[in-house]
Coordinates of C-alpha atoms in Angstrom, one line a residue:
M1 CA 0.0 0.0 0.0
Q2 CA 1.3 3.4 -0.9
L3 CA 2.1 5.5 2.2
F4 CA 2.4 9.2 2.4
T5 CA 3.6 11.9 4.8
P6 CA 1.1 14.1 6.6
F7 CA 2.1 17.0 4.4
E8 CA 1.5 14.9 1.3
Y9 CA -1.9 14.1 2.6
L10 CA -2.7 17.8 2.8
L11 CA -1.6 18.1 -0.8
I12 CA -3.8 15.2 -1.8
D13 CA -6.7 16.6 0.1
T14 CA -6.3 20.0 -1.6
A15 CA -6.2 18.4 -5.0
N16 CA -9.2 16.3 -4.2
N17 CA -11.3 19.3 -3.2
F18 CA -10.1 21.1 -6.4
G19 CA -11.5 18.3 -8.5
L20 CA -8.6 15.9 -9.1
D21 CA -9.9 13.1 -6.9
K22 CA -10.1 10.6 -9.9
E23 CA -6.4 11.1 -10.7
L24 CA -3.5 9.0 -9.4
Y25 CA -2.0 10.1 -6.1
E26 CA 1.2 11.1 -7.8
T27 CA -0.7 13.4 -10.2
R28 CA -2.6 15.0 -7.3
I29 CA 0.6 15.6 -5.3
E30 CA 2.5 17.0 -8.3
W31 CA -0.3 19.4 -9.2
A32 CA -0.4 20.8 -5.6
K33 CA 3.4 21.1 -5.5
E34 CA 3.5 22.9 -8.9
N35 CA 1.0 25.4 -7.7
L36 CA 2.0 25.5 -4.1
E37 CA 2.8 29.2 -4.0
D38 CA -0.4 30.2 -5.8
L39 CA -3.0 27.7 -4.5
E40 CA -5.3 30.6 -3.3
D41 CA -5.7 31.7 -6.9
F42 CA -7.6 28.5 -7.7
V43 CA -10.5 28.8 -5.2
A44 CA -13.0 30.0 -7.8
D45 CA -12.3 27.1 -10.1
A46 CA -12.5 24.4 -7.4
D47 CA -15.2 21.8 -7.3
S48 CA -15.7 22.4 -3.6
P49 CA -14.5 26.0 -3.0
N50 CA -15.1 26.1 0.7
M51 CA -13.4 22.8 1.4
Y52 CA -10.6 23.7 -1.0
W53 CA -9.9 26.9 0.8
K54 CA -9.9 25.1 4.1
S55 CA -7.4 22.6 2.7
V56 CA -5.1 25.4 1.5
F57 CA -5.3 27.1 4.8
A58 CA -4.2 23.8 6.5
I59 CA -1.2 23.7 4.2
R60 CA -0.2 27.3 5.1
E61 CA -0.5 26.4 8.8
A62 CA 1.7 23.4 8.3
Q63 CA 4.3 25.5 6.4
N64 CA 4.4 27.9 9.3
G65 CA 4.7 25.1 11.9
V66 CA 1.2 25.8 13.4
P67 CA -0.6 22.7 14.8
S68 CA -3.8 22.2 12.8
G69 CA -6.9 20.2 13.6
H70 CA -7.7 20.0 9.9
L71 CA -9.3 16.6 8.9
V72 CA -8.3 15.0 5.6
G73 CA -11.2 13.2 4.0
F74 CA -11.0 10.0 1.8
D75 CA -14.0 8.5 0.0
S76 CA -14.9 4.9 -0.7
A77 CA -15.1 4.1 -4.5
A78 CA -18.8 3.3 -4.8
S79 CA -19.2 1.8 -1.4
G80 CA -22.2 -0.4 -1.9
I81 CA -20.9 -2.1 -5.1
Q82 CA -17.5 -2.3 -3.5
L83 CA -18.7 -4.2 -0.4
L84 CA -20.9 -6.6 -2.3
S85 CA -18.0 -7.3 -4.6
V86 CA -15.8 -8.1 -1.7
L87 CA -18.3 -10.4 0.0
A88 CA -19.1 -12.2 -3.2
R89 CA -15.3 -12.4 -4.0
C90 CA -15.8 -10.7 -7.4
N91 CA -12.5 -9.8 -8.9
A92 CA -14.0 -7.5 -11.6
G93 CA -16.1 -5.6 -9.1
M94 CA -13.2 -5.3 -6.7
L95 CA -10.8 -4.1 -9.4
N96 CA -13.3 -1.4 -10.6
T97 CA -13.9 -0.1 -7.0
G98 CA -10.2 0.0 -6.0
V99 CA -10.2 -3.0 -3.6
I100 CA -7.4 -4.6 -5.6
N101 CA -4.9 -2.6 -7.5
S102 CA -4.8 -2.3 -11.3
V103 CA -1.5 -3.4 -13.0
N104 CA -1.1 -0.2 -15.0
P105 CA -3.5 2.4 -13.6
V106 CA -4.0 5.6 -15.5
G107 CA -6.2 7.1 -12.7
A108 CA -8.0 6.2 -9.5
P109 CA -10.6 3.5 -10.1
D110 CA -14.0 4.9 -11.1
I111 CA -16.7 2.3 -11.8
Y112 CA -19.1 4.9 -13.1
K113 CA -16.6 6.1 -15.7
K114 CA -15.9 2.4 -16.5
C115 CA -19.6 1.7 -17.0
T116 CA -19.9 4.8 -19.2
S117 CA -17.0 3.6 -21.3
V118 CA -18.3 0.0 -21.6
M119 CA -21.7 1.4 -22.8
N120 CA -19.8 3.3 -25.5
S121 CA -22.7 5.8 -25.8
T122 CA -21.3 9.3 -26.2
G123 CA -24.7 10.9 -25.4
Y124 CA -24.5 10.1 -21.7
L125 CA -22.3 11.8 -19.1
R126 CA -20.7 9.9 -16.2
K127 CA -23.0 11.8 -13.8
A128 CA -26.1 10.4 -15.5
V129 CA -24.6 6.8 -15.6
K130 CA -23.6 7.1 -11.9
Q131 CA -27.2 8.0 -10.9
A132 CA -28.6 5.1 -12.9
L133 CA -26.0 2.5 -11.7
M134 CA -26.0 3.5 -8.1
T135 CA -29.8 3.5 -7.7
F136 CA -30.1 0.3 -9.9
M137 CA -27.8 -1.6 -7.5
Y138 CA -30.0 -0.5 -4.6
G139 CA -33.1 -1.9 -6.3
S140 CA -34.4 0.8 -8.5
D141 CA -36.0 -0.2 -11.9
M142 CA -37.3 3.3 -12.6
Q143 CA -34.1 5.5 -12.6
P144 CA -32.3 3.6 -15.4
K145 CA -35.4 3.9 -17.5
I146 CA -35.6 7.6 -16.8
T147 CA -32.0 8.0 -17.8
F148 CA -31.9 5.7 -20.8
G149 CA -35.5 5.1 -21.9
E150 CA -36.7 1.6 -22.6
G151 CA -34.8 0.8 -25.8
S152 CA -31.4 -0.4 -26.9
E153 CA -29.6 2.2 -24.6
L154 CA -31.2 0.6 -21.5
D155 CA -30.0 -2.8 -22.7
K156 CA -26.5 -1.4 -23.1
F157 CA -26.6 -0.1 -19.6
Y158 CA -27.7 -3.4 -18.1
N159 CA -25.0 -5.2 -20.1
A160 CA -22.3 -2.7 -18.9
A161 CA -23.5 -3.0 -15.3
K162 CA -23.1 -6.7 -15.4
I163 CA -19.6 -6.4 -16.9
V164 CA -18.2 -3.9 -14.4
A165 CA -19.7 -5.6 -11.3
P166 CA -21.1 -9.0 -12.2
E167 CA -21.5 -10.4 -8.7
A168 CA -23.1 -7.3 -7.3
Y169 CA -25.4 -7.3 -10.4
D170 CA -26.6 -10.8 -9.5
L171 CA -26.8 -10.1 -5.8
R172 CA -29.3 -7.4 -6.5
S173 CA -31.8 -9.9 -7.9
I174 CA -31.0 -12.4 -5.1
F175 CA -31.6 -9.8 -2.4
I176 CA -34.9 -8.7 -4.0
N177 CA -36.0 -12.4 -4.1
L178 CA -35.3 -12.8 -0.4
F179 CA -38.3 -10.7 0.4
Q180 CA -40.7 -12.8 2.5
P181 CA -44.3 -12.5 1.2
M182 CA -46.6 -10.9 3.8
A183 CA -43.9 -10.6 6.4
L184 CA -44.2 -7.5 8.6
D185 CA -40.4 -7.2 8.9
H186 CA -37.0 -8.7 8.0
T187 CA -34.4 -9.0 10.8
W188 CA -30.8 -10.0 10.8
T189 CA -27.8 -9.6 13.1
M190 CA -24.4 -8.2 12.1
P191 CA -21.0 -9.4 13.4
D192 CA -20.9 -6.6 16.0
R193 CA -24.2 -7.7 17.6
G194 CA -26.0 -4.9 15.8
V195 CA -29.6 -6.0 15.0
V196 CA -31.1 -4.8 11.7
H197 CA -34.9 -4.7 12.0
K198 CA -36.5 -3.5 8.8
R199 CA -40.3 -3.2 8.8
V200 CA -42.3 -3.6 5.6
W201 CA -44.1 -0.4 4.8
T202 CA -47.0 -0.3 2.4
K203 CA -48.3 3.0 1.0
K204 CA -52.0 3.6 1.6
E205 CA -54.4 6.4 0.7
Y206 CA -57.7 7.2 2.2
K207 CA -60.4 9.5 0.9
V208 CA -61.8 11.7 3.7
Q209 CA -65.2 13.2 3.1
E210 CA -66.4 16.4 4.8
P211 CA -70.2 15.7 5.3
L212 CA -71.5 19.3 5.8
L213 CA -69.7 21.1 3.0
G214 CA -69.3 18.1 0.7
S215 CA -65.6 18.7 0.2
S216 CA -63.0 15.9 0.4
F217 CA -59.3 15.2 0.4
T218 CA -57.0 12.2 0.0
F219 CA -54.8 11.3 2.9
H220 CA -51.5 9.5 2.0
T221 CA -49.6 7.4 4.6
S222 CA -47.5 4.3 5.0
V223 CA -48.5 1.4 7.3
N224 CA -46.5 -1.6 8.6
E225 CA -48.3 -4.2 6.5
G226 CA -47.2 -7.3 4.6
A227 CA -46.8 -7.3 0.9
D228 CA -46.4 -10.0 -1.8
K229 CA -43.1 -8.6 -3.0
G230 CA -40.8 -5.7 -2.5
L231 CA -37.5 -4.2 -3.6
C232 CA -36.3 -2.9 -0.3
L233 CA -33.8 -5.6 0.7
A234 CA -31.5 -4.8 -2.2
A235 CA -30.8 -1.5 -0.4
D236 CA -31.4 -2.6 3.2
I237 CA -28.8 -5.4 3.2
T238 CA -26.2 -3.3 1.4
H239 CA -26.7 -0.4 3.8
S240 CA -26.5 -2.7 6.8
I241 CA -23.0 -4.0 5.7
D242 CA -21.9 -0.4 5.0
A243 CA -23.1 0.7 8.5
Y244 CA -21.2 -2.2 10.1
L245 CA -18.0 -1.2 8.4
L246 CA -18.3 2.4 9.7
R247 CA -19.0 1.2 13.2
E248 CA -16.1 -1.2 13.2
L249 CA -13.7 1.2 11.7
G250 CA -14.6 3.7 14.4
R251 CA -13.9 1.1 17.1
R252 CA -10.5 0.2 15.7
C253 CA -9.3 3.8 15.3
N254 CA -10.8 5.5 18.4
F255 CA -10.8 3.3 21.5
D256 CA -10.1 3.1 25.2
M257 CA -6.6 1.9 25.4
N258 CA -7.0 0.6 29.0
Q259 CA -10.0 -1.4 28.0
L260 CA -8.1 -3.1 25.1
V261 CA -5.1 -3.8 27.3
E262 CA -7.2 -5.4 30.0
C263 CA -9.1 -7.6 27.6
R264 CA -5.8 -8.7 26.0
D265 CA -4.3 -9.5 29.4
L266 CA -7.4 -11.4 30.4
I267 CA -7.3 -13.6 27.4
L268 CA -3.6 -14.4 27.7
A269 CA -4.0 -15.1 31.5
L270 CA -6.9 -17.5 31.2
R271 CA -6.5 -19.1 27.7
N272 CA -3.9 -19.9 25.1
P273 CA -5.9 -19.4 21.9
G274 CA -3.0 -20.0 19.5
K275 CA -3.4 -18.9 15.8
V276 CA -6.6 -18.2 13.8
T277 CA -7.7 -21.3 12.0
D278 CA -11.1 -20.1 10.6
R279 CA -12.2 -16.7 9.4
S280 CA -15.6 -17.6 8.2
K281 CA -17.2 -15.7 11.1
I282 CA -16.0 -12.1 11.6
M283 CA -15.0 -11.2 15.1
S284 CA -15.8 -7.6 16.0
L285 CA -13.8 -5.5 18.4
V286 CA -17.0 -4.7 20.2
E287 CA -16.4 -8.0 22.0
V288 CA -14.0 -6.2 24.4
E289 CA -17.1 -4.8 26.0
Y290 CA -18.6 -8.2 26.6
L291 CA -15.6 -10.5 27.4
K292 CA -15.2 -10.9 31.1
V293 CA -13.9 -13.6 33.5
E294 CA -17.4 -15.0 33.7
T295 CA -18.0 -15.0 30.0
I296 CA -14.7 -16.0 28.4
E297 CA -15.8 -19.7 28.2
E298 CA -18.5 -18.6 25.8
Y299 CA -15.7 -17.9 23.2
S300 CA -13.8 -20.4 21.1
D301 CA -10.0 -20.3 20.9
N302 CA -10.4 -19.2 17.3
Q303 CA -12.6 -16.3 18.2
L304 CA -10.2 -15.2 20.9
A305 CA -7.3 -15.5 18.5
Q306 CA -9.1 -13.2 16.0
L307 CA -9.9 -10.7 18.8
L308 CA -6.2 -10.7 19.9
E309 CA -5.2 -9.8 16.4
Q310 CA -7.5 -6.8 16.3
I311 CA -6.5 -5.7 19.7
E312 CA -2.7 -5.9 18.9
T313 CA -3.1 -4.0 15.6
S314 CA -5.2 -1.3 17.2
L315 CA -2.8 -0.8 20.1
K316 CA 0.1 -0.8 17.6
F317 CA -1.5 2.0 15.6
G318 CA -2.8 3.9 18.6
S319 CA -6.1 5.6 19.2
F320 CA -7.1 8.6 17.1
E321 CA -10.4 10.3 16.3
I322 CA -12.2 9.8 13.0
V323 CA -15.4 11.3 11.4
T324 CA -17.5 9.2 9.1
I325 CA -20.2 10.5 6.8
H326 CA -21.6 7.5 4.9
D327 CA -18.7 6.5 2.7
E328 CA -16.4 9.4 3.5
F329 CA -13.7 8.9 6.2
K330 CA -11.9 11.8 7.8
C331 CA -9.0 12.0 10.3
H332 CA -6.0 14.1 11.0
A333 CA -3.3 13.9 8.3
N334 CA -1.0 12.3 10.8
H335 CA -3.2 9.2 11.0
M336 CA -4.5 8.7 7.5
N337 CA -2.0 5.8 6.7
K338 CA -3.4 4.0 9.7
L339 CA -7.0 4.6 8.8
R340 CA -6.5 3.2 5.3
K341 CA -4.8 0.1 6.7
H342 CA -7.7 -0.5 9.1
Y343 CA -10.1 0.0 6.2
N344 CA -8.3 -2.6 4.1
T345 CA -8.1 -5.0 6.9
I346 CA -11.9 -4.9 7.5
L347 CA -12.4 -5.5 3.7
W348 CA -9.9 -8.4 4.0
E349 CA -11.9 -9.9 6.9
M350 CA -15.1 -9.6 4.9
Y351 CA -13.5 -11.3 1.9
N352 CA -12.4 -14.2 4.0
S353 CA -15.8 -14.5 5.8
E354 CA -19.2 -16.0 5.1
L355 CA -21.0 -12.9 6.1
L356 CA -23.0 -12.7 2.9
N357 CA -24.4 -16.2 3.3
D358 CA -25.0 -15.6 7.0
I359 CA -27.3 -12.6 6.3
V360 CA -29.1 -14.5 3.5
H361 CA -29.6 -17.5 5.8
Q362 CA -30.9 -15.3 8.6
I363 CA -33.5 -13.8 6.3
S364 CA -34.6 -16.8 4.3
G365 CA -33.2 -20.0 5.8
Q366 CA -31.4 -20.6 2.5
Y367 CA -27.8 -20.3 1.3
I368 CA -26.3 -19.1 -1.9
Q369 CA -23.2 -20.1 -3.8
T370 CA -20.2 -17.8 -3.7
N371 CA -16.8 -17.8 -5.3
P372 CA -14.0 -19.6 -3.4
I373 CA -11.4 -17.7 -1.5
D374 CA -8.2 -16.9 -3.4
N375 CA -5.4 -16.2 -1.0
N376 CA -3.5 -14.1 -3.5
V377 CA -6.5 -11.8 -3.9
A378 CA -6.9 -11.7 -0.2
D379 CA -3.3 -10.5 0.2
A380 CA -3.9 -8.0 -2.6
I381 CA -6.8 -6.4 -0.6
L382 CA -4.4 -5.6 2.2
E383 CA -2.2 -3.7 -0.2
S384 CA -5.0 -1.7 -1.9
D385 CA -4.1 1.9 -2.7
Y386 CA -7.5 3.2 -3.8
A387 CA -10.2 1.4 -1.8
I388 CA -10.7 4.8 -0.2
N389 CA -8.8 7.7 -1.8

């Protein structure tokens, strides 16, 4: 994984806010260096003028030796498609969302640009294709039709979507078909004990008649009522995985050091778990809150070995604050290398796990077939440069 100095992260952050976030890191850094003395002159041309100005100000403070609380922000490359590609072990989807590095990259991975290119339709901009692809993967049938109509261009879009993220494309239909007819809710539990409870909402309308004046109006509402079918799980399952990643990343970056040390010492004092032998079940760092002398026998040696790995890595990197806004991850420039390593590690854990099948089984009682683990791909995930960038 490419590592950078804190000052280089400030340069990258400035270039990102200017609008160069799809370029290689080297290109972003070089642009900022070439214009270092005149960065203020580019505010009006920046994609995000306010954020760009803030980044430039942080550079000036660093140059003057003034401590800064400026947070550098890195975004995930199409987080929903990225996570589904990881869980389904889809090489194409992971390559196009930056989870594994391209051999000869010409820019940061951009699945929306790739989809536009595969369509080979010059009449559509990346922005339009992004809106169609993102919403389609979350279950929308309408948005692609709004963008492309219902003719050959729509067929081109569907074909391109299947090429750039084949497993995520198939999972969309699988998730939709998991919908349980007439169920009032769908419930599943994530690796950190977080319970997802999604009620089924049905739109209703009632005509209200005013008896004296003879006027009426229609009242629209939603009620928790079963339905024969629904699209909601395509989005709900993906969002639940996304939310788990955010929570887990927060735990591993910003933690109570004494709590982790006490948990580690307790494990080593009472058990000798050895090495991890099975990664099919993800172990969350949240378990440091539950593991006590009286509960340690509830954990297998394999679970304790995984927990020790996470504790040792977190203690090695140290605790630092992060801010997450959906698929954007912010921290001080001094810590961005560590945040990116934690992010890659969580993706690596997901790749090696059976989390996807676990969720499917909890909802439907069934299992699906997924691609086998490739250890070379797993190793490549840990070295990803652009999973967030």
